[in-house]
PDB file of C-alpha atoms (C1' of nucleotides) in Angstrom:
ATOM      1  CA  MET A   1      -9.680  13.509 -11.458  1.00 93.00           C
ATOM      2  CA  GLN A   2      -6.680  11.649  -9.919  1.00 96.00           C
ATOM      3  CA  TYR A   3      -6.005   7.713 -10.047  1.00 97.00           C
ATOM      4  CA  TRP A   4      -4.711   5.864  -7.012  1.00 97.00           C
ATOM      5  CA  LEU A   5      -3.903   2.215  -6.352  1.00 97.00           C
ATOM      6  CA  LEU A   6      -4.688   0.614  -3.165  1.00 97.00           C
ATOM      7  CA  LYS A   7      -3.259  -2.256  -1.577  1.00 96.00           C
ATOM      8  CA  SER A   8      -4.786  -5.015   0.266  1.00 95.00           C
ATOM      9  CA  GLU A   9      -3.811  -8.918   0.904  1.00 94.00           C
ATOM     10  CA  PRO A  10      -7.033 -10.476   0.201  1.00 94.00           C
ATOM     11  CA  ASN A  11      -7.451 -12.703   3.134  1.00 91.00           C
ATOM     12  CA  VAL A  12      -7.891  -9.865   4.880  1.00 91.00           C
ATOM     13  CA  TRP A  13      -9.670  -7.368   2.776  1.00 93.00           C
ATOM     14  CA  SER A  14     -10.479  -8.973  -1.131  1.00 95.00           C
ATOM     15  CA  ILE A  15     -12.385  -7.258  -3.722  1.00 95.00           C
ATOM     16  CA  GLU A  16     -14.755 -10.240  -3.500  1.00 95.00           C
ATOM     17  CA  GLN A  17     -15.741  -8.803  -0.430  1.00 95.00           C
ATOM     18  CA  GLN A  18     -15.755  -5.189  -1.583  1.00 95.00           C
ATOM     19  CA  LYS A  19     -18.430  -6.295  -4.382  1.00 95.00           C
ATOM     20  CA  ASN A  20     -20.207  -7.923  -1.799  1.00 95.00           C
ATOM     21  CA  GLU A  21     -20.874  -4.319   0.177  1.00 94.00           C
ATOM     22  CA  GLY A  22     -22.371  -3.201  -2.726  1.00 89.00           C
ATOM     23  CA  LEU A  23     -22.948   0.490  -3.029  1.00 87.00           C
ATOM     24  CA  LYS A  24     -22.831   1.296   0.538  1.00 92.00           C
ATOM     25  CA  GLY A  25     -18.888   0.726  -0.098  1.00 94.00           C
ATOM     26  CA  VAL A  26     -16.373   0.361   3.189  1.00 95.00           C
ATOM     27  CA  VAL A  27     -14.385   2.051   5.586  1.00 95.00           C
ATOM     28  CA  TRP A  28     -10.641   1.517   3.874  1.00 95.00           C
ATOM     29  CA  ASP A  29      -8.829   1.943   7.301  1.00 94.00           C
ATOM     30  CA  GLY A  30      -5.657   0.920   9.252  1.00 92.00           C
ATOM     31  CA  VAL A  31      -3.323   2.629   7.103  1.00 93.00           C
ATOM     32  CA  ARG A  32      -1.002   3.236   9.589  1.00 92.00           C
ATOM     33  CA  ASN A  33       2.251   4.946   7.425  1.00 93.00           C
ATOM     34  CA  TYR A  34       2.149   8.663   6.703  1.00 92.00           C
ATOM     35  CA  GLN A  35       3.574   8.660   3.070  1.00 93.00           C
ATOM     36  CA  ALA A  36      -0.033   6.541   2.201  1.00 95.00           C
ATOM     37  CA  LYS A  37      -1.958   8.903   4.572  1.00 94.00           C
ATOM     38  CA  ASN A  38      -0.907  11.683   3.023  1.00 94.00           C
ATOM     39  CA  ASN A  39      -2.126  10.041  -0.248  1.00 96.00           C
ATOM     40  CA  LEU A  40      -5.758   9.268   1.300  1.00 96.00           C
ATOM     41  CA  GLY A  41      -5.635  13.109   2.585  1.00 96.00           C
ATOM     42  CA  LYS A  42      -5.135  14.105  -1.433  1.00 96.00           C
ATOM     43  CA  MET A  43      -8.245  11.843  -2.802  1.00 97.00           C
ATOM     44  CA  LYS A  44     -11.093  13.415  -3.826  1.00 98.00           C
ATOM     45  CA  LYS A  45     -14.758  12.122  -3.861  1.00 98.00           C
ATOM     46  CA  GLY A  46     -14.724  10.496  -7.177  1.00 98.00           C
ATOM     47  CA  ASP A  47     -11.402   9.251  -7.407  1.00 98.00           C
ATOM     48  CA  LEU A  48     -10.928   6.156  -9.134  1.00 98.00           C
ATOM     49  CA  CYS A  49      -8.732   3.635  -7.341  1.00 97.00           C
ATOM     50  CA  PHE A  50      -7.046  -0.053  -8.744  1.00 98.00           C
ATOM     51  CA  PHE A  51      -7.451  -2.554  -6.351  1.00 97.00           C
ATOM     52  CA  TYR A  52      -4.229  -4.604  -5.770  1.00 97.00           C
ATOM     53  CA  HIS A  53      -4.192  -7.966  -4.204  1.00 97.00           C
ATOM     54  CA  SER A  54      -0.452  -8.520  -2.529  1.00 96.00           C
ATOM     55  CA  ASN A  55       0.932 -11.412  -1.605  1.00 93.00           C
ATOM     56  CA  ILE A  56      -1.474 -13.914  -2.860  1.00 93.00           C
ATOM     57  CA  GLY A  57      -2.336 -13.035  -6.577  1.00 95.00           C
ATOM     58  CA  LYS A  58       0.064 -10.262  -6.658  1.00 96.00           C
ATOM     59  CA  GLU A  59      -2.347  -8.794  -9.293  1.00 97.00           C
ATOM     60  CA  ILE A  60      -4.598  -5.910  -9.590  1.00 97.00           C
ATOM     61  CA  VAL A  61      -7.707  -7.371  -9.742  1.00 97.00           C
ATOM     62  CA  GLY A  62     -10.533  -4.454 -10.357  1.00 97.00           C
ATOM     63  CA  ILE A  63     -11.559  -0.723  -9.930  1.00 97.00           C
ATOM     64  CA  VAL A  64     -13.174   0.813  -6.839  1.00 97.00           C
ATOM     65  CA  GLN A  65     -14.367   4.952  -6.396  1.00 97.00           C
ATOM     66  CA  VAL A  66     -13.488   6.927  -3.446  1.00 97.00           C
ATOM     67  CA  ILE A  67     -17.012   7.797  -2.170  1.00 97.00           C
ATOM     68  CA  LYS A  68     -15.841   9.899   1.163  1.00 97.00           C
ATOM     69  CA  GLU A  69     -13.264  11.969   1.286  1.00 97.00           C
ATOM     70  CA  ALA A  70     -10.489  11.564   4.198  1.00 96.00           C
ATOM     71  CA  PHE A  71     -11.549  11.431   8.043  1.00 96.00           C
ATOM     72  CA  VAL A  72     -10.145  10.536  10.986  1.00 94.00           C
ATOM     73  CA  ASP A  73      -9.518   6.371  10.707  1.00 93.00           C
ATOM     74  CA  PRO A  74     -11.846   5.349  13.611  1.00 92.00           C
ATOM     75  CA  THR A  75      -9.452   2.642  14.183  1.00 90.00           C
ATOM     76  CA  ASP A  76      -6.507   4.925  15.218  1.00 88.00           C
ATOM     77  CA  ARG A  77      -6.810   5.512  19.351  1.00 83.00           C
ATOM     78  CA  LYS A  78      -4.720   8.960  18.306  1.00 84.00           C
ATOM     79  CA  LYS A  79      -6.682   9.997  16.235  1.00 88.00           C
ATOM     80  CA  LYS A  80      -3.640  10.337  13.570  1.00 89.00           C
ATOM     81  CA  PHE A  81      -4.399   8.811  10.578  1.00 93.00           C
ATOM     82  CA  LEU A  82      -6.773   8.983   7.938  1.00 94.00           C
ATOM     83  CA  ALA A  83      -9.187   6.634   5.905  1.00 96.00           C
ATOM     84  CA  VAL A  84     -11.858   7.274   3.237  1.00 96.00           C
ATOM     85  CA  ARG A  85     -14.481   5.405   1.939  1.00 97.00           C
ATOM     86  CA  VAL A  86     -14.694   3.520  -1.112  1.00 97.00           C
ATOM     87  CA  LYS A  87     -17.533   1.445  -3.048  1.00 97.00           C
ATOM     88  CA  PHE A  88     -16.959  -1.257  -5.721  1.00 97.00           C
ATOM     89  CA  LYS A  89     -16.693  -0.314  -9.171  1.00 96.00           C
ATOM     90  CA  LYS A  90     -15.676  -2.534 -11.405  1.00 96.00           C
ATOM     91  CA  LEU A  91     -13.603  -6.143 -12.123  1.00 96.00           C
ATOM     92  CA  PHE A  92     -10.941  -6.827 -14.201  1.00 96.00           C
ATOM     93  CA  LYS A  93     -11.821  -9.399 -16.953  1.00 95.00           C
ATOM     94  CA  LYS A  94      -7.975 -10.136 -16.846  1.00 95.00           C
ATOM     95  CA  PRO A  95      -5.864  -9.137 -13.268  1.00 97.00           C
ATOM     96  CA  VAL A  96      -3.030  -7.797 -14.399  1.00 97.00           C
ATOM     97  CA  SER A  97      -0.147  -9.093 -12.428  1.00 97.00           C
ATOM     98  CA  LEU A  98       2.932  -7.688 -11.579  1.00 96.00           C
ATOM     99  CA  ALA A  99       4.908  -9.719 -13.397  1.00 96.00           C
ATOM    100  CA  ASP A 100       3.034  -8.460 -16.683  1.00 96.00           C
ATOM    101  CA  ILE A 101       3.486  -4.653 -14.960  1.00 96.00           C
ATOM    102  CA  LYS A 102       7.288  -5.238 -14.619  1.00 95.00           C
ATOM    103  CA  LYS A 103       7.576  -6.464 -18.085  1.00 95.00           C
ATOM    104  CA  ASN A 104       6.059  -3.026 -19.548  1.00 95.00           C
ATOM    105  CA  ASN A 105       8.382  -0.454 -20.205  1.00 93.00           C
ATOM    106  CA  ASN A 106       5.750   2.026 -20.388  1.00 94.00           C
ATOM    107  CA  LEU A 107       4.956   1.055 -16.513  1.00 95.00           C
ATOM    108  CA  LYS A 108       8.524   1.629 -15.128  1.00 92.00           C
ATOM    109  CA  LYS A 109       8.001   4.899 -12.949  1.00 90.00           C
ATOM    110  CA  LEU A 110       4.436   2.806 -11.681  1.00 94.00           C
ATOM    111  CA  GLN A 111       5.730   3.438  -7.575  1.00 93.00           C
ATOM    112  CA  LEU A 112       4.446  -0.278  -6.994  1.00 95.00           C
ATOM    113  CA  ILE A 113       7.515  -1.112  -8.566  1.00 93.00           C
ATOM    114  CA  LYS A 114       9.565   0.729  -6.410  1.00 90.00           C
ATOM    115  CA  GLN A 115       8.209   0.851  -3.527  1.00 92.00           C
ATOM    116  CA  SER A 116       6.412  -2.284  -3.105  1.00 90.00           C
ATOM    117  CA  ARG A 117       5.859  -1.560   0.651  1.00 92.00           C
ATOM    118  CA  LEU A 118       3.537   1.299   0.421  1.00 95.00           C
ATOM    119  CA  SER A 119      -0.397   0.534   0.116  1.00 95.00           C
ATOM    120  CA  VAL A 120      -1.625   3.836  -0.956  1.00 96.00           C
ATOM    121  CA  MET A 121      -0.023   5.401  -3.916  1.00 96.00           C
ATOM    122  CA  PRO A 122      -0.736   7.626  -7.086  1.00 96.00           C
ATOM    123  CA  VAL A 123      -1.109   6.200 -10.323  1.00 97.00           C
ATOM    124  CA  ASP A 124      -0.547   8.603 -13.447  1.00 95.00           C
ATOM    125  CA  THR A 125      -3.085   8.990 -15.951  1.00 96.00           C
ATOM    126  CA  LYS A 126      -1.003   7.387 -19.171  1.00 95.00           C
ATOM    127  CA  SER A 127      -0.279   4.250 -16.543  1.00 96.00           C
ATOM    128  CA  TRP A 128      -3.974   4.188 -15.885  1.00 97.00           C
ATOM    129  CA  LYS A 129      -5.300   4.130 -19.257  1.00 97.00           C
ATOM    130  CA  ILE A 130      -1.870   0.668 -20.180  1.00 97.00           C
ATOM    131  CA  ILE A 131      -3.125  -0.851 -17.398  1.00 97.00           C
ATOM    132  CA  LEU A 132      -7.514  -0.286 -18.237  1.00 97.00           C
ATOM    133  CA  LYS A 133      -5.708  -1.955 -21.930  1.00 96.00           C
ATOM    134  CA  MET A 134      -3.948  -4.845 -20.350  1.00 96.00           C
ATOM    135  CA  GLY A 135      -6.722  -5.725 -18.115  1.00 94.00           C
ATOM    136  CA  SER A 136      -9.232  -5.518 -21.301  1.00 92.00           C
ATOM    137  CA  ILE A 137     -11.445  -3.429 -19.384  1.00 94.00           C
ATOM    138  CA  THR A 138     -12.863   0.121 -19.894  1.00 92.00           C
ATOM    139  CA  ILE A 139     -14.109   2.777 -17.173  1.00 83.00           C
TER     140      ILE A 139
ATOM    141  C1'  DG B   1      10.623 -19.513   4.848  1.00 69.22           C
ATOM    142  C1'  DC B   2      13.863 -16.264   3.767  1.00 69.22           C
ATOM    143  C1'  DC B   3      15.743 -11.578   3.058  1.00 69.22           C
ATOM    144  C1'  DA B   4      15.585  -6.517   1.130  1.00 69.22           C
ATOM    145  C1'  DA B   5      13.591  -2.278   1.756  1.00 69.22           C
ATOM    146  C1'  DC B   6      11.069   0.211   4.728  1.00 69.22           C
ATOM    147  C1'  DG B   7       9.257   2.272   9.175  1.00 69.22           C
ATOM    148  C1'  DT B   8       9.824   2.999  14.155  1.00 69.22           C
ATOM    149  C1'  DT B   9      11.410   3.333  18.776  1.00 69.22           C
ATOM    150  C1'  DG B  10      14.472   4.576  21.955  1.00 69.22           C
ATOM    151  C1'  DG B  11      18.781   4.860  24.332  1.00 69.22           C
ATOM    152  C1'  DC B  12      22.591   8.136  24.446  1.00 69.22           C
TER     153       DC B  12
ATOM    154  C1'  DG C   1      19.233  14.492  17.035  1.00 69.22           C
ATOM    155  C1'  DC C   2      21.596  10.118  15.458  1.00 69.22           C
ATOM    156  C1'  DC C   3      21.942   6.112  14.812  1.00 69.22           C
ATOM    157  C1'  DA C   4      21.338   1.052  16.079  1.00 69.22           C
ATOM    158  C1'  DA C   5      17.918  -2.838  17.027  1.00 69.22           C
ATOM    159  C1'  DC C   6      14.120  -4.523  16.658  1.00 69.22           C
ATOM    160  C1'  DG C   7       9.967  -4.747  13.653  1.00 69.22           C
ATOM    161  C1'  DT C   8       6.792  -5.417   9.211  1.00 69.22           C
ATOM    162  C1'  DT C   9       5.937  -5.623   4.504  1.00 69.22           C
ATOM    163  C1'  DG C  10       5.694  -8.059   0.260  1.00 69.22           C
ATOM    164  C1'  DG C  11       8.357 -10.576  -3.216  1.00 69.22           C
ATOM    165  C1'  DC C  12      10.544 -14.586  -4.504  1.00 69.22           C
TER     166       DC C  12
END
DNA sequence: GCCAACGTTGGC
DNA sequence: GCCAACGTTGGC
């Protein structure tokens, strides 16, 4: 089991919309960055991902789960990039803001801080657990 | 709205 | 293959 963080602007794709799609989930497409693509390619069915709202909110708001491993992004005409299918899993009781993450010395290594432009990134188990606690949820 | 940090493109 | 110019993302 591997953990990830997915980023989206809530006015494009919010956790609420994700929730509304229910069990069938949504295709996570539109990624046009090689580093993000490589990460998508490593995802396994069942992996869990934090769902981060960029720009508006700037906080981790929930968790989604990978239900279909990487395939060619249907929106990519050149068929170079990948997409996965994810479904809504859980909402944070208390969203964990970027400011809170920055304040926590144990989360210094999160790529979210260093590489703010990357939209798909791995999260190590330790950080995952810390953030779950901060959001006062269990999985 | 500004700007830093990246990515990408295209001329050479 | 290098690098300048340009475009985009996202925090502030």
